[in-house]
Coordinates of C-alpha atoms in Angstrom, one line a residue:
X1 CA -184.6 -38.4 -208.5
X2 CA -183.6 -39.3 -212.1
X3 CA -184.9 -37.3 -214.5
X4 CA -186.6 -40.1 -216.3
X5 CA -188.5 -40.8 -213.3
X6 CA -189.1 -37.2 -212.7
X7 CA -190.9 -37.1 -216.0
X8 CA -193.1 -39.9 -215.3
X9 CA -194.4 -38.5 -212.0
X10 CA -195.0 -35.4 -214.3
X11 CA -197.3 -37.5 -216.3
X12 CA -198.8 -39.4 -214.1
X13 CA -199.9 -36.2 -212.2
X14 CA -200.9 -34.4 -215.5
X15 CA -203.1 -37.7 -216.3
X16 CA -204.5 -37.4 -212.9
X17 CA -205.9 -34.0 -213.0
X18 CA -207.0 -34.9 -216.7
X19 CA -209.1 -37.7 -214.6
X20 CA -210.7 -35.3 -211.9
X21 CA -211.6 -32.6 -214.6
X22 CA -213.4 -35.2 -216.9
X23 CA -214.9 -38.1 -214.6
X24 CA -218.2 -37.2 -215.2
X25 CA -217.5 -37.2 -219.1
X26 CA -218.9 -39.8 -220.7
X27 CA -216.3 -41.6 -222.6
X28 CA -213.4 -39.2 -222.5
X29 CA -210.0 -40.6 -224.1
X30 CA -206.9 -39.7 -222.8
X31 CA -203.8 -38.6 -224.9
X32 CA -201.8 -41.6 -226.0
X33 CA -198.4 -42.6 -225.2
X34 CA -196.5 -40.9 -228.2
X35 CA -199.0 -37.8 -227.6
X36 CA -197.8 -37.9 -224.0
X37 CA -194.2 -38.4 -224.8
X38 CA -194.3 -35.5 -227.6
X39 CA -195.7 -32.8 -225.1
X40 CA -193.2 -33.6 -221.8
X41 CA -190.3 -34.4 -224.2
X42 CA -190.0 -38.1 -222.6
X43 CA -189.5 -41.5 -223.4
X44 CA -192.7 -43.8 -224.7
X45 CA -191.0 -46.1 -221.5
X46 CA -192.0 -42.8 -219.0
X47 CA -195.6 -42.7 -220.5
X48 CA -196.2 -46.1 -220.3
X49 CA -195.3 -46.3 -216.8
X50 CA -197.3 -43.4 -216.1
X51 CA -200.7 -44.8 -217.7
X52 CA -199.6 -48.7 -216.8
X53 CA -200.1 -46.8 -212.9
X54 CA -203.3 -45.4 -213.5
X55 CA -204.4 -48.4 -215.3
X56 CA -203.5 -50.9 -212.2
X57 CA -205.4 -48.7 -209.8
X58 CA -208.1 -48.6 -211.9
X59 CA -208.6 -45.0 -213.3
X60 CA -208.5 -45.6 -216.6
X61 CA -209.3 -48.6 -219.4
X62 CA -207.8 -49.1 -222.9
X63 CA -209.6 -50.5 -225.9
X64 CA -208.0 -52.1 -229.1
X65 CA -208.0 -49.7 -231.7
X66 CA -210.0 -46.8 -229.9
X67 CA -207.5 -45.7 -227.2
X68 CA -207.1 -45.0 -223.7
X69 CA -210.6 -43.9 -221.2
X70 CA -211.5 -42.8 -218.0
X71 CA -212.8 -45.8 -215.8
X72 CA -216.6 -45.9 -214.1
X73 CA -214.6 -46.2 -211.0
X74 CA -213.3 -42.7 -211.3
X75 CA -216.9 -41.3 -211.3
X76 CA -217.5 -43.2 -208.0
X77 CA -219.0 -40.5 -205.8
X78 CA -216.8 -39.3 -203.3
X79 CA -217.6 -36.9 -200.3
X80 CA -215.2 -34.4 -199.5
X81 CA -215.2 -33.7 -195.8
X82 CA -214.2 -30.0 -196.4
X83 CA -218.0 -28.7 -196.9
X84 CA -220.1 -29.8 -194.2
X85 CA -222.5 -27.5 -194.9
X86 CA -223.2 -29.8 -198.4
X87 CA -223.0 -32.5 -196.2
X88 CA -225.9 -31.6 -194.0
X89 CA -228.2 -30.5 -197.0
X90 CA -227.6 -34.3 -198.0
X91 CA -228.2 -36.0 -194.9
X92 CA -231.0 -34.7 -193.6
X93 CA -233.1 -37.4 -195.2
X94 CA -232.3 -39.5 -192.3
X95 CA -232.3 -42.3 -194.6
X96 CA -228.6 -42.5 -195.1
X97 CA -226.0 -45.0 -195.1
X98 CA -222.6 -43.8 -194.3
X99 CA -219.8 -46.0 -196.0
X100 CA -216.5 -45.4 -195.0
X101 CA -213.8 -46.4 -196.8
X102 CA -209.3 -45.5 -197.1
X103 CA -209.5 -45.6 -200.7
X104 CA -210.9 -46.0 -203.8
X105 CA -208.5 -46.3 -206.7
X106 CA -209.1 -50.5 -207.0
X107 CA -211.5 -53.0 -208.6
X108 CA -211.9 -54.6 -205.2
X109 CA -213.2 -51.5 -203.5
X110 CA -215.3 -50.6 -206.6
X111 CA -217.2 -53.9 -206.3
X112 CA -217.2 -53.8 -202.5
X113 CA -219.0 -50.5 -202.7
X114 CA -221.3 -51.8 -206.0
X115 CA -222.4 -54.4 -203.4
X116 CA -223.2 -52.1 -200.5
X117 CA -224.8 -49.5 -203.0
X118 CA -227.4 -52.1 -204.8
X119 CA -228.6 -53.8 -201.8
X120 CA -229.3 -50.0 -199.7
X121 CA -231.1 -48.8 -202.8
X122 CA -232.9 -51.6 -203.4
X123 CA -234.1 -51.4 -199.5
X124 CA -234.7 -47.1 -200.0
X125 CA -231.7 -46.1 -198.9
X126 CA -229.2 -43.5 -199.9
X127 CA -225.1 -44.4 -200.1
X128 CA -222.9 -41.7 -198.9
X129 CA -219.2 -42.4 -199.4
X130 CA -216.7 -40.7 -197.1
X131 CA -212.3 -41.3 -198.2
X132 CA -210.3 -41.6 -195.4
X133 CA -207.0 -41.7 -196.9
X134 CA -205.8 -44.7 -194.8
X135 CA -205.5 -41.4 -192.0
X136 CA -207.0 -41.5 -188.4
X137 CA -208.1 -38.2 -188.3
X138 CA -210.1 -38.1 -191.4
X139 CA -211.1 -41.7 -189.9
X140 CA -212.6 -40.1 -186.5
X141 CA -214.1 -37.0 -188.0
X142 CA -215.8 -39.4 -190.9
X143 CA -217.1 -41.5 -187.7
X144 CA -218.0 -38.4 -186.2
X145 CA -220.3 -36.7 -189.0
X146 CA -221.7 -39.8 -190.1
X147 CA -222.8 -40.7 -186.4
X148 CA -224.4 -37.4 -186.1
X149 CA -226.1 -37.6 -190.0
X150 CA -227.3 -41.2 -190.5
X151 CA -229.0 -44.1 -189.4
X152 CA -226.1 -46.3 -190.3
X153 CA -222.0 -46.8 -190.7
X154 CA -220.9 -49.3 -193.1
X155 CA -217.0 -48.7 -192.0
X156 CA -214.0 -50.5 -193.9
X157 CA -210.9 -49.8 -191.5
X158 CA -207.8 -48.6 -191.9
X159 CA -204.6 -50.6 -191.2
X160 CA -202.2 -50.4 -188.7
X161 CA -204.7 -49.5 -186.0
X162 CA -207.0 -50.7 -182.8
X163 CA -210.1 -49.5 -182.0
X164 CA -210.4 -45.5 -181.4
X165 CA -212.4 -43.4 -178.9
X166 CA -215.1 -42.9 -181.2
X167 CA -215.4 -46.7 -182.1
X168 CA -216.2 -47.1 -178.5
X169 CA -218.4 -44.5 -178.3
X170 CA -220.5 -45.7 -181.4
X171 CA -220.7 -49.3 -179.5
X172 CA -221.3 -48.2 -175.8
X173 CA -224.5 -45.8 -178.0
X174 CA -225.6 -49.1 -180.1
X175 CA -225.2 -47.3 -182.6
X176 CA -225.5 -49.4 -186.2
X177 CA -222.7 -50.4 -187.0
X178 CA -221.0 -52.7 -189.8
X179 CA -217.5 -53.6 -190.0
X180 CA -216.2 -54.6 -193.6
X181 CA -212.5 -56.7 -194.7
X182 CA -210.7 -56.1 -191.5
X183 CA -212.2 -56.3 -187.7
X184 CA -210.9 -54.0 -185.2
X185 CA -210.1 -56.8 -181.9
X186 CA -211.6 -55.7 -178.4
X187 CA -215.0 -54.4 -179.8
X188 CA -218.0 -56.8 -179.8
X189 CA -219.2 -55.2 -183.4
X190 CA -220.8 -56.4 -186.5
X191 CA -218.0 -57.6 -189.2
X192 CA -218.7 -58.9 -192.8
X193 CA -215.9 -60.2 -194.7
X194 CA -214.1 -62.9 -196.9
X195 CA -213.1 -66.3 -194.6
X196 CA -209.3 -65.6 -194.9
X197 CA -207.9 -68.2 -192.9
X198 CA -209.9 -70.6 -194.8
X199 CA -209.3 -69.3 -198.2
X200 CA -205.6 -69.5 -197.4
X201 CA -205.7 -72.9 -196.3
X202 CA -207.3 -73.8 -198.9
X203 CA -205.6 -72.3 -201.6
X204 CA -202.6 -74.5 -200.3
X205 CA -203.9 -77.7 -199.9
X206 CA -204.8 -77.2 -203.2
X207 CA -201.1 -76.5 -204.2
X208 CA -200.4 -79.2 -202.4
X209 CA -202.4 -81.7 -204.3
X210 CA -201.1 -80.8 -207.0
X211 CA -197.6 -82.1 -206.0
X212 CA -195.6 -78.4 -204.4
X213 CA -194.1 -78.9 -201.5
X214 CA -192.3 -76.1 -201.1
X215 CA -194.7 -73.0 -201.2
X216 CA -193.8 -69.6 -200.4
X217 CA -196.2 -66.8 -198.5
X218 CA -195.6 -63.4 -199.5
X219 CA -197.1 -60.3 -198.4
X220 CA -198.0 -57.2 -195.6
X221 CA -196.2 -57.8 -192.4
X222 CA -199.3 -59.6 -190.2
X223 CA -199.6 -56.0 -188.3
X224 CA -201.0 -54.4 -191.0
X225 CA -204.4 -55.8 -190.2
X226 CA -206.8 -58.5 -189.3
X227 CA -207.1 -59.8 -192.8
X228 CA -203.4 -59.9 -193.6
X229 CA -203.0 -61.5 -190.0
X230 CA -205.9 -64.1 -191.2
X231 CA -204.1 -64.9 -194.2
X232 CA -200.5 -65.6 -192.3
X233 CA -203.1 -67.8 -189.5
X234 CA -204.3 -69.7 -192.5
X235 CA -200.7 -70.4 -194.3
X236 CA -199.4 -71.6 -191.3
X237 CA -202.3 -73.9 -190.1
X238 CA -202.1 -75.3 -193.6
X239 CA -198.4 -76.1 -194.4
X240 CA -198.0 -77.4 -190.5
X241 CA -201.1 -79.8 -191.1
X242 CA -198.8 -81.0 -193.6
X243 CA -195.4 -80.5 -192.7
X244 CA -195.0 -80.5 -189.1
X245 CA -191.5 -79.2 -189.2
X246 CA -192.5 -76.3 -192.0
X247 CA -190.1 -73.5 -191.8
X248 CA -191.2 -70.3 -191.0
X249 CA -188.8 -69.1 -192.9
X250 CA -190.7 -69.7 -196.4
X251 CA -193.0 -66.6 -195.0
X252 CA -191.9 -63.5 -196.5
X253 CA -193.5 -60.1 -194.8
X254 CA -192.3 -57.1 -196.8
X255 CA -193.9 -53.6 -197.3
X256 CA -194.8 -53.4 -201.0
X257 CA -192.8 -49.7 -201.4
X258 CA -190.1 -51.1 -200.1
X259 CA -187.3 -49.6 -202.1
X260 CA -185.1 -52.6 -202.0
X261 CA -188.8 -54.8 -203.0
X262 CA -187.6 -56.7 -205.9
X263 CA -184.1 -57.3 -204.8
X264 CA -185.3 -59.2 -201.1
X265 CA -187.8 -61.1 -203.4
X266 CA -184.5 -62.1 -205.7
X267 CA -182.9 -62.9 -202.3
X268 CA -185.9 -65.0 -201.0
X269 CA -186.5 -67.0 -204.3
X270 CA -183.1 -68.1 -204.6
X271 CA -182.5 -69.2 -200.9
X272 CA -186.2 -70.4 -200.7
X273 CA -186.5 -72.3 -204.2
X274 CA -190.3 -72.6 -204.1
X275 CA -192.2 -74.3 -206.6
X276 CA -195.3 -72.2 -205.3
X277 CA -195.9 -69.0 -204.6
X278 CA -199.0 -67.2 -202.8
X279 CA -199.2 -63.5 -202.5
X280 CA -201.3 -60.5 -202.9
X281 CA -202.2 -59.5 -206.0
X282 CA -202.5 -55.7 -206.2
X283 CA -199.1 -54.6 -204.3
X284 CA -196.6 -57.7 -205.3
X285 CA -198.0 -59.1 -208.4
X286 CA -196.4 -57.1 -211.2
X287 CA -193.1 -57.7 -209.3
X288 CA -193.6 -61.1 -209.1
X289 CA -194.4 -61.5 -212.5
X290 CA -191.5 -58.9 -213.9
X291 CA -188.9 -61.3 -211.6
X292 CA -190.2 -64.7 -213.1
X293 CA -190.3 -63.3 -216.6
X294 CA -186.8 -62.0 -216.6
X295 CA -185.4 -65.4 -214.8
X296 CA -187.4 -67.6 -216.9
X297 CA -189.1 -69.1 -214.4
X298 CA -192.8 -69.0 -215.3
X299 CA -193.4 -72.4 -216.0
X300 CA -191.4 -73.5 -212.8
X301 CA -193.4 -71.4 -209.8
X302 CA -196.9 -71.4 -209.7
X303 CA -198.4 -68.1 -208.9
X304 CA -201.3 -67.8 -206.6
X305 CA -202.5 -64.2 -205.6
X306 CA -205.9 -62.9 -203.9
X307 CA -207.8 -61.0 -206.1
X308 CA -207.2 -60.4 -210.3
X309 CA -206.3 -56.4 -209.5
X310 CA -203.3 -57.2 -211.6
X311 CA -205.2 -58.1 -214.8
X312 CA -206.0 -54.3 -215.1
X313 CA -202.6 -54.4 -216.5
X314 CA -200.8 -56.1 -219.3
X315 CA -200.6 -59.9 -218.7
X316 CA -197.2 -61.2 -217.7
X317 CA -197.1 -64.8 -217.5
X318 CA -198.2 -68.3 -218.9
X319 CA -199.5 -69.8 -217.9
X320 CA -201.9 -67.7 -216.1
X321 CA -201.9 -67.5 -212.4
X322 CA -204.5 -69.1 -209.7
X323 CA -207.1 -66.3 -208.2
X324 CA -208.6 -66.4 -204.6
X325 CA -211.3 -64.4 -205.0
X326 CA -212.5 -62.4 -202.2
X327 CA -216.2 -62.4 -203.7
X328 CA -216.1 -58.1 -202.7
X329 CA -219.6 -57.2 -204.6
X330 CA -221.0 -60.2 -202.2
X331 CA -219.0 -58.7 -199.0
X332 CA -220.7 -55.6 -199.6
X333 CA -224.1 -56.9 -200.4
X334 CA -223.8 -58.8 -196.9
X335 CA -222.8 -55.9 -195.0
X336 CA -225.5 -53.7 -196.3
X337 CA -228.7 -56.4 -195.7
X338 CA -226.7 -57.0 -191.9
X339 CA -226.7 -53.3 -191.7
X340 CA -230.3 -52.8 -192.2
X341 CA -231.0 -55.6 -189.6
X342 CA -229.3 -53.7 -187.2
X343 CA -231.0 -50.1 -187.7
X344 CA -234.5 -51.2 -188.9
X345 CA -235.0 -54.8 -187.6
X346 CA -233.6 -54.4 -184.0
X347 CA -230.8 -57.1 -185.3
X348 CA -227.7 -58.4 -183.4
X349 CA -224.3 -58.1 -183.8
X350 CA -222.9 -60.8 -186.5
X351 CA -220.0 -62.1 -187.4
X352 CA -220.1 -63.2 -191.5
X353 CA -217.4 -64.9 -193.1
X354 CA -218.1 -65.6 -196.7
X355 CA -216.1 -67.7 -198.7
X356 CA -214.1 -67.4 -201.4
X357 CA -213.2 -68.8 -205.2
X358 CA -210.4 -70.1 -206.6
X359 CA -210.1 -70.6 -210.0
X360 CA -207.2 -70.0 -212.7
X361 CA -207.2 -67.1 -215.0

């Protein structure tokens, strides 16, 4: 590790605790970047990176003129599963909603869980948010508690994963149950979610009218879950329907900490030469953009990316990209009204796929 780097994970951590000390303050501002370089001895380049981070995941905000603050989604309540004697004070209500979720640090989850939150307290009930850490322990004991606690699981899965013992448990007990984003295949359970497929498709033949031809896909290897596989379904129905003898080759699957990340991109691009690009916005965006900046080539690929979490960060390119919009507060009002169906209404299992919005920032 160089040292620059080192420094910047110094940051980035110090900034972090700064953030959990002070969520709860009411417009807090952070130190600035020459602040920050002056006390770690760094670069203004190691403390930009550092807040640039936080600001992409959505800890903090800046304002012209007035500085750096802590983001509402940092004060989103978070239950830690390491007191469950709090936990039980809490849930004895038996009015409770659990919602389980891998992460929080995006705008997408934040508006997901805006969505559930409204629509359960404007029907009496309470929100209780569990963090799994994308882990399938923390997964299974969340599952656990919250079967035992509430009348309800609103559960957002985490990748790379099937259906675990205590998923089957919760369906052979009828227990409700609400599946948000990504489905797990070989249980018969509620989902709620964006129309992948069909935003993808569409998001192409869009492209396509508008004279590409050769349009690239990049993103999660289709393992990684149900929506990523949705998306992939989608591109290829779409670019077939007009291309019969479309390559598979113009799809690029590519973990986005890959270390060698921009260089495959370079290597793609060049061999690919697409006019058109779709990918996901939060994990390849900025990489994208930094690529197409450096090579000039903004006003010759067309950027389209799911979701605007890269607009929590410094704008890139013009022109501006296209947006499929996943809609996430209206996932998670869905999920919370099927939700109550299920535990109050003697509702049935539902599958609801909502659809999304494309527009151009």
């Amino acid at each position: 590790m160089t040292q620059r780097n080192l420094l910047y994970t110094q940051i980035y951590d110090y900034l972090r605790q700064l953030i959990e000390e002070n969520k709860n303050e009411p417009d807090f501002r952070l130190p600035s970047e020459n602040e920050l370089a002056s006390r770690f001895k760094a670069s203004r380049i190691s403390a930009k990176h550092a807040l640039d981070l936080l600001l992409e995941e959505g800890l903090i905000y800046r304002q012209q003129g007035r500085g750096t603050f802590i983001a509402p989604l940092a004060r989103t309540v978070a239950v830690s599963l390491r007191s469950p004697e709090n936990q039980q004070n809490f849930l004895s209500s038996g009015n409770t909603v659990a919602v389980i979720v891998p992460f929080l640090h995006t705008s997408f989850m934040c508006d997901l869980i805006a969505g559930i939150r409204e629509t359960l307290e404007s029907r009496n009930l309470e929100c209780y948010i569990m963090v799994t850490d994308n882990d399938k322990k923390k997964e299974a004991l969340c599952l656990q508690t919250a079967q035992v606690y509430c009348c309800g699981i609103i559960l957002f899965p985490i990748a790379f994963t099937q259906y675990s013992e205590e998923m089957l448990q919760l369906t052979v007990n009828h227990f409700p149950l609400v599946q948000v984003d990504r489905y797990l295949h070989g249980l018969p359970l509620s989902y709620v979610g964006c129309d992948q497929e069909a935003a993808t498709r569409r998001g192409v033949e869009m492209l396509y009218q508008q004279g590409h031809r050769r349009i690239s896909f990049i993103g999660h290897l289709a393992q990684h879950s149900t929506s990523v596989s949705d998306r992939c379904h989608g591109f290829d129905k779409a670019t077939l329907a007009f291309d019969p003898g479309y390559p598979a080759s113009f799809k690029l699957s590519i973990p986005p900490d890959a270390p060698d990340l921009e260089q495959r991109l370079d290597a793609h691009i060049r061999e690919m030469n697409p006019t058109a690009i779709i990918s996901t916005s939060r994990s390849y965006a900025r990489a994208l953009m930094r690529y197409l900046r450096r090579n000039n080539l903004d006003n010759e690929i067309t950027l389209m990316l799911y979701d605007n979490e890269f607009t929590l960060g410094e704008p890139y390119l013009s022109p501006r990209p296209y947006i499929i919009d996943q809609q996430p507060k209206n996932v998670g009002a869905a999920a919370a009204n099927l939700l109550y169906r299920l535990a109050f209404e003697n509702g049935k299992t539902e599958r609801i796929c909502l659809p999304a919005d494309i527009f151009q920032l």
